[in-house]
Coordinates of C-alpha atoms in Angstrom, one line a residue:
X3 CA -12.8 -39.1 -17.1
X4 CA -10.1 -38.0 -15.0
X5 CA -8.6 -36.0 -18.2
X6 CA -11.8 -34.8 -18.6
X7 CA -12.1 -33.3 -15.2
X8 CA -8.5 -31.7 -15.3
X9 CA -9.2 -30.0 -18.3
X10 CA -12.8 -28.2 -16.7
X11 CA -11.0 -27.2 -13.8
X12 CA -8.2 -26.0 -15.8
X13 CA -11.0 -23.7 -18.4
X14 CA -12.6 -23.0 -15.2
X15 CA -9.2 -21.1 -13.7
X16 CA -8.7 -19.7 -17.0
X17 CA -12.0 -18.0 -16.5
X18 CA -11.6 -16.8 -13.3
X19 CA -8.2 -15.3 -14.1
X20 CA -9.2 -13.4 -17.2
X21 CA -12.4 -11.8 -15.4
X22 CA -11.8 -11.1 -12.0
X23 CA -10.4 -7.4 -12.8
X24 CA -13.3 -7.1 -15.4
X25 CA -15.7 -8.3 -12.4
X26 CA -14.2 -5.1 -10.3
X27 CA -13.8 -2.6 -13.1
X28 CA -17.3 -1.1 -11.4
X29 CA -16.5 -0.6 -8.5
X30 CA -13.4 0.9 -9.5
X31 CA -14.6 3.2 -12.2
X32 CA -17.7 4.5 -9.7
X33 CA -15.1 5.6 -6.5
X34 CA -12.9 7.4 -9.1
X35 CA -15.5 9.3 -10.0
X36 CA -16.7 10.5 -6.8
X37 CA -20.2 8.5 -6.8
X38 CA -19.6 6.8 -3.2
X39 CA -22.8 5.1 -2.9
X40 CA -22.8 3.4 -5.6
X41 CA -19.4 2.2 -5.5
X42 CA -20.0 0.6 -2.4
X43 CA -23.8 -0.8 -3.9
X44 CA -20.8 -2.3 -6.8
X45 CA -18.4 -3.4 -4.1
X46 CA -21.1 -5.3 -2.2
X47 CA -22.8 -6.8 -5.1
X48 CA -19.3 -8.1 -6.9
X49 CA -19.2 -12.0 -6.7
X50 CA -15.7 -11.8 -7.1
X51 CA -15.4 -9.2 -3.9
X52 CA -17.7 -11.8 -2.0
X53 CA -15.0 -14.9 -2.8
X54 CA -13.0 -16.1 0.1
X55 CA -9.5 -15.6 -1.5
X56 CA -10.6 -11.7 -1.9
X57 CA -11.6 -11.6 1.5
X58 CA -8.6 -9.1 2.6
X59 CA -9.7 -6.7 -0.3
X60 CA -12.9 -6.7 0.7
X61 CA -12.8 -5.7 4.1
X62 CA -9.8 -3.0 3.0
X63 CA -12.2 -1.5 0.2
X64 CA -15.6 -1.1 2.7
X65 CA -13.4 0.2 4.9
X66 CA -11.7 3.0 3.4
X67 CA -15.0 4.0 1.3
X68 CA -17.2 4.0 4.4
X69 CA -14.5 6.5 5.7
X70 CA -14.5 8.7 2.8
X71 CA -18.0 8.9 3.2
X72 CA -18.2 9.9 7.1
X73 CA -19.0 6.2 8.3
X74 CA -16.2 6.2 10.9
X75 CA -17.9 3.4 12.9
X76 CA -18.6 1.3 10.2
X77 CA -15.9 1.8 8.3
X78 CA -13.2 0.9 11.3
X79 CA -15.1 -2.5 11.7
X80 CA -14.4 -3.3 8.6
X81 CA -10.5 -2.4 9.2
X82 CA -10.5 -4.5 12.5
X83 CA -11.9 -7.4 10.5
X84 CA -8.9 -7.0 7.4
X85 CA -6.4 -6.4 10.9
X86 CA -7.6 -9.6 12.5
X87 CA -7.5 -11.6 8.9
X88 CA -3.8 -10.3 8.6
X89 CA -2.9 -11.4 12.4
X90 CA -4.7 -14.9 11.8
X91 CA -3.6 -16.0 8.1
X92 CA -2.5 -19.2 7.6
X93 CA -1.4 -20.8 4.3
X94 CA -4.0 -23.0 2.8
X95 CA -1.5 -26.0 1.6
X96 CA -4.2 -27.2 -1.0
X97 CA -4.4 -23.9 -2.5
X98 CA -0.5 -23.0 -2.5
X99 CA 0.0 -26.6 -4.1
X100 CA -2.6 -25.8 -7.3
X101 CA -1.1 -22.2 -7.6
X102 CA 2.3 -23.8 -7.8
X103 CA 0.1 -26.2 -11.1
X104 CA -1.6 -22.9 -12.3
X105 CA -0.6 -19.4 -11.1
X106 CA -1.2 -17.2 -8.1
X107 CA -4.0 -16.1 -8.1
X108 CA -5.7 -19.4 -6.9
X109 CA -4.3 -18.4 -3.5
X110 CA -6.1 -16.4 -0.7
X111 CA -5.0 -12.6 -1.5
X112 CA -3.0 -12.5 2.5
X113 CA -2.5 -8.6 1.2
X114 CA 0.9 -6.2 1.2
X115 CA 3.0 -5.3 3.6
X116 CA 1.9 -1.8 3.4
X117 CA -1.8 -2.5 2.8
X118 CA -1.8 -3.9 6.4
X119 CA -0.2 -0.9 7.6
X120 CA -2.1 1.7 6.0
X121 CA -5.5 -0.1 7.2
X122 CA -4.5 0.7 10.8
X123 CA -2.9 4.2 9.8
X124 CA -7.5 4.8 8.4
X125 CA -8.5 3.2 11.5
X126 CA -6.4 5.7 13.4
X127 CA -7.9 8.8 11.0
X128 CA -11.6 7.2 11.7
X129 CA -10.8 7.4 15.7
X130 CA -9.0 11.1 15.2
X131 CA -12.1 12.4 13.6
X132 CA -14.6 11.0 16.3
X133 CA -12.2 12.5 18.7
X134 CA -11.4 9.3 20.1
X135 CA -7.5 10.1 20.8
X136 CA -6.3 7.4 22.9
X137 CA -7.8 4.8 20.9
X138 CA -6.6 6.5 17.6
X139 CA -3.2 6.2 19.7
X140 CA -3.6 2.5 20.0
X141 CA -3.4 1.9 16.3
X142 CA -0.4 3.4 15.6
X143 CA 1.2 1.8 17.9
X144 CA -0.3 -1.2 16.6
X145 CA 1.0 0.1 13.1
X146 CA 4.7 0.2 14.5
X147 CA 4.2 -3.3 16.0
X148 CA 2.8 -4.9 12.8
X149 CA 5.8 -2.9 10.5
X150 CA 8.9 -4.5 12.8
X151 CA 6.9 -8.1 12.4
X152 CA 7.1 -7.6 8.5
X153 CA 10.3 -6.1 8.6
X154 CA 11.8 -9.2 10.6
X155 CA 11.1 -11.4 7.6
X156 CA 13.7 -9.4 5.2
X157 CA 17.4 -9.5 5.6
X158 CA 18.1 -6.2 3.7
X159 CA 19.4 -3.0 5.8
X160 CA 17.4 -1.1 3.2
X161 CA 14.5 -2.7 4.6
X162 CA 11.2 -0.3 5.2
X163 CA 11.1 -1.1 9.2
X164 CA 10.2 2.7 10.6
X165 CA 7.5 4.9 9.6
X166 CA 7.9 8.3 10.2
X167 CA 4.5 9.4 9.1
X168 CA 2.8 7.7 11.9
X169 CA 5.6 8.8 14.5
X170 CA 4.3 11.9 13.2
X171 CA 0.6 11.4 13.6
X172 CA 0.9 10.4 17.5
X173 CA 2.5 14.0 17.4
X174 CA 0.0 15.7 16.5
X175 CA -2.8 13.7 18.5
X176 CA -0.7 13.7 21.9
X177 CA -0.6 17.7 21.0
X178 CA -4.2 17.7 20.1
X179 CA -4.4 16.4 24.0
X180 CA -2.1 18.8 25.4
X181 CA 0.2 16.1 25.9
X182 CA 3.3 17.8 25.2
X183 CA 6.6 15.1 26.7
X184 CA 5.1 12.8 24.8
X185 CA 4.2 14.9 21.4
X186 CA 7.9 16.0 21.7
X187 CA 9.3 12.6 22.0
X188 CA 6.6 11.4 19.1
X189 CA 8.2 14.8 16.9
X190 CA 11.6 13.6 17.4
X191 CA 11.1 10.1 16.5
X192 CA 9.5 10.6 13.0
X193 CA 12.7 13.5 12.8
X194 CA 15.0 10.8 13.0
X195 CA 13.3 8.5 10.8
X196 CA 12.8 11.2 8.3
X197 CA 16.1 11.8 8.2
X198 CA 18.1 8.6 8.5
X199 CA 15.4 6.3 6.4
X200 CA 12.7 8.2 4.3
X201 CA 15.4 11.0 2.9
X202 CA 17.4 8.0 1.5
X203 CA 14.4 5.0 0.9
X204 CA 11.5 7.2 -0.6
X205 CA 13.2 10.8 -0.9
X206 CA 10.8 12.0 1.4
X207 CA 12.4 15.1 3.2
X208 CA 11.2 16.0 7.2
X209 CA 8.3 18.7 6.5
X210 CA 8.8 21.6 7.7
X211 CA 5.6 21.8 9.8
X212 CA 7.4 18.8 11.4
X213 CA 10.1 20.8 12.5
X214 CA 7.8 23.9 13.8
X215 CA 5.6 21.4 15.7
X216 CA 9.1 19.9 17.5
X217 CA 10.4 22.9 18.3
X218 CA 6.7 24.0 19.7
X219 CA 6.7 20.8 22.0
X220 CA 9.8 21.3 23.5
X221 CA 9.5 24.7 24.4
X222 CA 6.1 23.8 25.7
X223 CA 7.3 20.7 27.8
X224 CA 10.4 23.2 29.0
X225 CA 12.9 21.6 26.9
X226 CA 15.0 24.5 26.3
X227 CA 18.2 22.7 25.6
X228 CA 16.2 20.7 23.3
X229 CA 15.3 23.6 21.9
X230 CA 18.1 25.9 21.5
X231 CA 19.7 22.6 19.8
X232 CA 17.0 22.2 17.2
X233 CA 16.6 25.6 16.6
X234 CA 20.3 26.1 15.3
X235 CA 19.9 22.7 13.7
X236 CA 17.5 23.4 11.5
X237 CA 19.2 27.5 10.8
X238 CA 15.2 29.2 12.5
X239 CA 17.3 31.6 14.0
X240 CA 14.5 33.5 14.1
X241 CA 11.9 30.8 15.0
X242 CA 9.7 31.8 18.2
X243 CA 6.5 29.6 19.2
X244 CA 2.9 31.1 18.2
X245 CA -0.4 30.6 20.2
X246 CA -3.6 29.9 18.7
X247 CA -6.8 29.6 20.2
X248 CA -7.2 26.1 18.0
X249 CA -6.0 24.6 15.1
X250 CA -6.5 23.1 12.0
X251 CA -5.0 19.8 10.8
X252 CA -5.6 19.8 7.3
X253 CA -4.6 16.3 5.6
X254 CA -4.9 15.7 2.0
X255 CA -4.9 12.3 0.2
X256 CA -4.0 13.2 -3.0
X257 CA -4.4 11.1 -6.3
X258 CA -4.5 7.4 -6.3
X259 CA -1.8 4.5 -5.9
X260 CA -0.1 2.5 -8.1
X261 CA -1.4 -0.8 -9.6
X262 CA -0.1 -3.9 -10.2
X263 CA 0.8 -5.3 -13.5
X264 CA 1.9 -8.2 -15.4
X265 CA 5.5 -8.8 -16.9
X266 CA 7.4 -11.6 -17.8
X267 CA 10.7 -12.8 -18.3
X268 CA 12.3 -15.2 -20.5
X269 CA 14.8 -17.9 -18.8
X270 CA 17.4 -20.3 -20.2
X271 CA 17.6 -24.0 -18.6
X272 CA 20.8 -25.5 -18.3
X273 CA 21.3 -28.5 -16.6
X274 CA 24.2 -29.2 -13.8
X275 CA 23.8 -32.5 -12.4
X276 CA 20.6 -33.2 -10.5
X277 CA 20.5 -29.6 -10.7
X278 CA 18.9 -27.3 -13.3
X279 CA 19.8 -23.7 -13.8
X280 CA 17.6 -21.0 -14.8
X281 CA 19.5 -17.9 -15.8
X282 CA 18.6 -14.8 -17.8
X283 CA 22.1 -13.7 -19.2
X284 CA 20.4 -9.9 -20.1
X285 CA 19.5 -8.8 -17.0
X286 CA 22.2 -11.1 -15.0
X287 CA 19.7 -13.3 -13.0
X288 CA 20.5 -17.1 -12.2
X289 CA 18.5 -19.6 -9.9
X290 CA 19.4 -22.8 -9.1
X291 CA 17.1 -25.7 -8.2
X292 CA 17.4 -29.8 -7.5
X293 CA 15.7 -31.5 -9.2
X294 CA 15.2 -35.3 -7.4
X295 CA 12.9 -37.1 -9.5
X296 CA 14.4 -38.6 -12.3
X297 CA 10.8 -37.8 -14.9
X298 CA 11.0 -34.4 -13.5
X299 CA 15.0 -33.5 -14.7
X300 CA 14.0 -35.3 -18.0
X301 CA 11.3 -33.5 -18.3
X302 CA 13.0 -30.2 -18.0
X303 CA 16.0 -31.7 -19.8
X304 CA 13.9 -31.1 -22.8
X305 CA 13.7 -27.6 -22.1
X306 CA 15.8 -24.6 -24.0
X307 CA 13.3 -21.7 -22.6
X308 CA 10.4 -20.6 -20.7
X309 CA 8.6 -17.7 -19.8
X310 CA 7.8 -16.5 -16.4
X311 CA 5.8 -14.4 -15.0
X312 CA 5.9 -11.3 -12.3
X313 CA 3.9 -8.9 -10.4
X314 CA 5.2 -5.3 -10.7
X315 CA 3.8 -2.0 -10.0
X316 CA 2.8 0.8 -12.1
X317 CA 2.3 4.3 -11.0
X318 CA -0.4 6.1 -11.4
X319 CA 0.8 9.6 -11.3
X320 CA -1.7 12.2 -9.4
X321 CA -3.2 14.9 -11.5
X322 CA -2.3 18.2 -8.6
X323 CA 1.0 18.8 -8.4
X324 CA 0.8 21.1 -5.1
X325 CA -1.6 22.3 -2.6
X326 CA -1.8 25.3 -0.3
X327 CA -4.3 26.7 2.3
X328 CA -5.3 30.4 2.5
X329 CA -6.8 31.9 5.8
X330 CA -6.9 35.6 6.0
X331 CA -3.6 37.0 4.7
X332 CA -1.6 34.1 5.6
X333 CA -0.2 31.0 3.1
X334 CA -0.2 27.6 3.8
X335 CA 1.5 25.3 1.8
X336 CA 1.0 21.3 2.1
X337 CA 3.7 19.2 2.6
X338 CA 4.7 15.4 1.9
X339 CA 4.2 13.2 4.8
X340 CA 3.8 10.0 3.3
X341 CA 4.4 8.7 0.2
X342 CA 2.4 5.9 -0.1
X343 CA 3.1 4.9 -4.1
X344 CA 6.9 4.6 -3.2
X345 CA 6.3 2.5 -0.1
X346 CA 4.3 0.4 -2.3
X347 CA 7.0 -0.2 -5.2
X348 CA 9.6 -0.8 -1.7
X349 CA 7.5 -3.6 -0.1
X350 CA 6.9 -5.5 -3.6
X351 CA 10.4 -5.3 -4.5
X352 CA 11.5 -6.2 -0.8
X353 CA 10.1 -10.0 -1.5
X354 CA 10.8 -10.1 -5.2
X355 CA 13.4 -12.5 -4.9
X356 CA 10.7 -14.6 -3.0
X357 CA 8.5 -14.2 -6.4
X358 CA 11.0 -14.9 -8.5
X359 CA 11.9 -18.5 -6.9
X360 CA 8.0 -19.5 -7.1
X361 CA 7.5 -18.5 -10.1
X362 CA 10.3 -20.7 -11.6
X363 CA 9.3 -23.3 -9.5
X364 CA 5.9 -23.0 -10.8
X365 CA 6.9 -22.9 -14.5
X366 CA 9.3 -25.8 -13.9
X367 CA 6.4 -28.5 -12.1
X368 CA 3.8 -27.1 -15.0
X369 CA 6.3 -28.5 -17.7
X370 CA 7.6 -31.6 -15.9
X371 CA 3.4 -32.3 -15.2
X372 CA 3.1 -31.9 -19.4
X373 CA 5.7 -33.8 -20.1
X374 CA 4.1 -36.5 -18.0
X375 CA 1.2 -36.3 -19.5
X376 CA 2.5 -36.8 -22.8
X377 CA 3.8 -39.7 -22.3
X378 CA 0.9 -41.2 -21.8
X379 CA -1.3 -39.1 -24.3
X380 CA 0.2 -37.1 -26.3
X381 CA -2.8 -34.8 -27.5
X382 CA -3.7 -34.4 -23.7
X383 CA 0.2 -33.5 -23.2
X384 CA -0.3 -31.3 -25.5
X385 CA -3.7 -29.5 -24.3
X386 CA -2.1 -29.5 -20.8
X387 CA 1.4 -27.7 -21.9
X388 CA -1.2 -25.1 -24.0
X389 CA -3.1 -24.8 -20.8
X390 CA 0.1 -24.2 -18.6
X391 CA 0.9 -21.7 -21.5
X392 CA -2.3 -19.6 -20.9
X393 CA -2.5 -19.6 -17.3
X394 CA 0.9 -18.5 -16.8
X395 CA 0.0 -15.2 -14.9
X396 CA 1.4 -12.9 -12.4
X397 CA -1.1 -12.4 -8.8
X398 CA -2.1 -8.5 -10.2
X399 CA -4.2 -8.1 -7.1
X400 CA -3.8 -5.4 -4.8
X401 CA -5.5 -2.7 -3.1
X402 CA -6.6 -0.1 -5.8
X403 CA -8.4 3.0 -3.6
X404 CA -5.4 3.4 -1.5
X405 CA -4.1 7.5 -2.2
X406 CA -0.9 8.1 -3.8
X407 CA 0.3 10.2 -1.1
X408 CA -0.9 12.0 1.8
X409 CA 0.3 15.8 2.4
X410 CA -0.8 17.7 5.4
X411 CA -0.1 21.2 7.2
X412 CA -1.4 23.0 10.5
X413 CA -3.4 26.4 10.0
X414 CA -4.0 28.0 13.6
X415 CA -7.6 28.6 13.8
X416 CA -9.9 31.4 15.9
X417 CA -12.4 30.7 18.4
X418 CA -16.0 30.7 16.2
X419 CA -16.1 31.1 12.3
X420 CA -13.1 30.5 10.2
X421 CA -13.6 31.0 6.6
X422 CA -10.1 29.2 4.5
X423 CA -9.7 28.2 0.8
X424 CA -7.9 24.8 -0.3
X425 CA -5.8 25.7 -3.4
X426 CA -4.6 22.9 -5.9
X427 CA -2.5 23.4 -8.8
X428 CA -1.5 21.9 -12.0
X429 CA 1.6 20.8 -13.0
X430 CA 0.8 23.4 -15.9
X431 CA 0.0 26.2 -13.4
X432 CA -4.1 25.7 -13.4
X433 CA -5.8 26.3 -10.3
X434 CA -8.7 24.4 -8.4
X435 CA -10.7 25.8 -5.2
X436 CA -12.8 24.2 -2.7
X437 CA -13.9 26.9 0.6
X438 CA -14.2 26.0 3.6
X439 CA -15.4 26.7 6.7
X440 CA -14.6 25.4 10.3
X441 CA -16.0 26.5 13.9
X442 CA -13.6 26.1 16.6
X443 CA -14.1 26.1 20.0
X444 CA -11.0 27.3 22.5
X445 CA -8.0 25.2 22.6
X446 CA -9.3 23.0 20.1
X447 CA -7.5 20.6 17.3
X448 CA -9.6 20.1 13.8
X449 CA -9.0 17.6 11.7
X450 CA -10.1 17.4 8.0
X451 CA -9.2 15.0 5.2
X452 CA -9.9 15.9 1.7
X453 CA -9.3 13.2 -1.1
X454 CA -8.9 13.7 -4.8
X455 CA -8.8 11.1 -6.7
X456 CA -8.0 12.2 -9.7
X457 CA -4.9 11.1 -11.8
X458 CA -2.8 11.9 -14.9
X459 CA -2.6 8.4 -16.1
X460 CA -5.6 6.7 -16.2
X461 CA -5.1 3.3 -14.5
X462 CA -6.6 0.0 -14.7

């Protein structure tokens, strides 16, 4: 009976592994392709979505398509409720135990590093385009304080612990409120990070419109030191500050970001005492492990080879190439502020060595658990080692709507009617246009997001 059981609940994982991308493909397919509502009718009507150990997913995806679609309200209680998941996640010990007896994605998805940081970087946009500054202020700093807990847990000096993007973002919001000490302070931060992390991590230069908004704050706060010093610094010898009546902050979230795959490596076992070793001569990997229990090191004593499974990420490169912004006789040109697909590929490979271990670890108790089962049956040894074959899989979930990158650039704006044109290119030259049309009032800030979704490679 018991047999009979394990072997249900084993078919019954086997299930849920092979169809829980199937079971989203919908909702997928319908955001890429622009229809909102009826992604979010797919989102809400997916069983799998609705599942406890997707909870994180499903907070992240209503969130950022009620925000696409102008729900700011909605959209930021959904955010709040993936921010409070992340702040109160604790490991369920039953679940981690049967992932370690069949794969990953048993577990409750507790979500990326990143994916927690760019829910709070939406929930800042939602509060920036209801005007709400200072609470759109009290998310990024909540963004830097949830990036230095995440960061704590790595060892690496190549860790990603500073993001310059949002150091950037409280720039432009404390300018939006005339705030110019702290805009200026804001500027120089995301300089600095720019500089010392993102040009070496992500190759992710400082934008220039950075570097014209610093130089703007300091002459505004009467920093002319600061000034003079960033002037020659950056050779705008002939650099002078310009006065708008408002302005225009023009972000675009281009394309979409990368998703996570499958791969798999093969291992060697050689034994060492009460120790086995699992090494990959190839690619020059080795792990160690004790093993304590005497049926467990005979049962891997058995062994020559195994094959584990990964996570890994696979771009999915945008379709534009490059965007500008026309108003009047004047150019534009968008710049990189974030690039969110490299970040990604940084915080997976930040923890890989984490993977790695449980994943051999995993292999190694689904083989010993065989092994004991054959010993006392050996055709339900052998339908449990074929089962621990098949459900030998890497956790593929991740966050899927995320953009690849986000560019951005200030256009000043007059007081009334302002008539621009949005400009994307090809990486073949080919041009797309989308008008618009803003009304300012005096001394105001405007922000606009567009998203494209569209990308060269079509992903999952």
């Amino acid at each position: 009976m018991l047999k009979g059981l394990s072997v249900i609940s084993m078919l019954m994982l086997l299930s849920a592994c092979a169809s829980f991308y199937e079971g989203t493909y919908e909702y997928n397919r319908q955001f890429e392709q622009g229809n909102l509502e009826q992604a979010l009718k797919s989102l809400r009507s997916s069983s799998l979505y609705n599942r406890k150990h997707a909870q994180f997913l499903a907070h992240v995806n209503n969130g950022l398509l009620l925000s696409v679609m102008g729900r700011y309200e909605e959209s930021n209680a959904y955010f709040e409720k993936a921010y409070i998941f992340g702040e109160d996640y604790r490991i369920n010990y039953a679940r981690e135990a049967a992932s370690y007896l069949t794969n990953p994605t048993v577990t409750i998805y507790k979500g990326e590093d990143h994916e927690h940081l760019m829910l709070l970087y939406y929930k800042a946009l939602n509060f920036v385009k209801m005007e709400r500054y200072e609470d759109a202020l009290v998310e990024c700093r909540r963004l830097n304080i949830r990036l230095m807990q995440l960061s704590d847990r790595y060892n690496s000096p190549e860790r990603y612990r500073r993001d310059a993007f949002i150091h950037n973002l409280m720039g432009i919001i404390y300018q939006a409120n005339k705030d110019w000490n702290n805009a200026f302070i804001a500027y120089r931060n995301a300089l600095e990070i720019y500089e010392e992390d993102y040009m070496r991590m992500f190759g992710v230069y400082p934008p220039d419109q950075l570097k014209s908004d610093l130089l703007t704050a300091a002459w505004n706060t009467g920093f002319k030191e600061e000034y003079s010093f960033y002037k020659d610094k950056f050779g705008w010898d002939d650099f002078t500050v310009s006065k708008s009546s408002a302005d225009l902050i023009f972000f675009w979230h281009n394309g979409l970001g990368p998703v996570k795959d499958e791969w798999s490596i093969n291992f060697m076992i050689r034994r060492s005492g009460d120790a086995f070793v699992f090494f990959n001569e190839h690619l020059g990997l080795s792990y160690t492990f004790p093993v304590a229990n005497d049926d467990d090191r005979k049962a891997l004593s058995s062994l020559e080879i195994v094959r584990v499974a990964f996570p890994r990420y696979v771009e999915r490169p945008p379709l534009y190439s490059s965007a500008v912004i026309f108003k009047d006789d004047a150019v534009f040109p968008l710049e990189l502020t974030e690039d969110i697909n490299r970040i990604a590929f940084k915080s997976l490979q930040e923890r890989m060595w984490l993977e790695f271990s449980k994943a051999l670890i995993r292999v190694a108790l689904k083989k010993a658990a065989a092994h004991s089962a054959r010993k006392e049956d050996e055709g339900f040894g052998a339908l449990i080692g074929m089962v621990n074959a098949i459900t030998e899989k890497a956790d593929t979930r991740n966050w899927q709507t995320l953009p690849h990158s986000i560019l951005y650039t200030r256009v000043p704006l007059e007081e009334g009617t302002n008539t621009t044109r949005f400009t994307m290119r090809l990486p073949n030259g080919s041009e797309e246009d989308h008008s618009f049309t803003y009304r300012a009032k005096a001394g105001q800030t405007l922000f606009h997001t567009f998203t494209s979704l569209e990308t060269r490679v079509r992903g999952r």
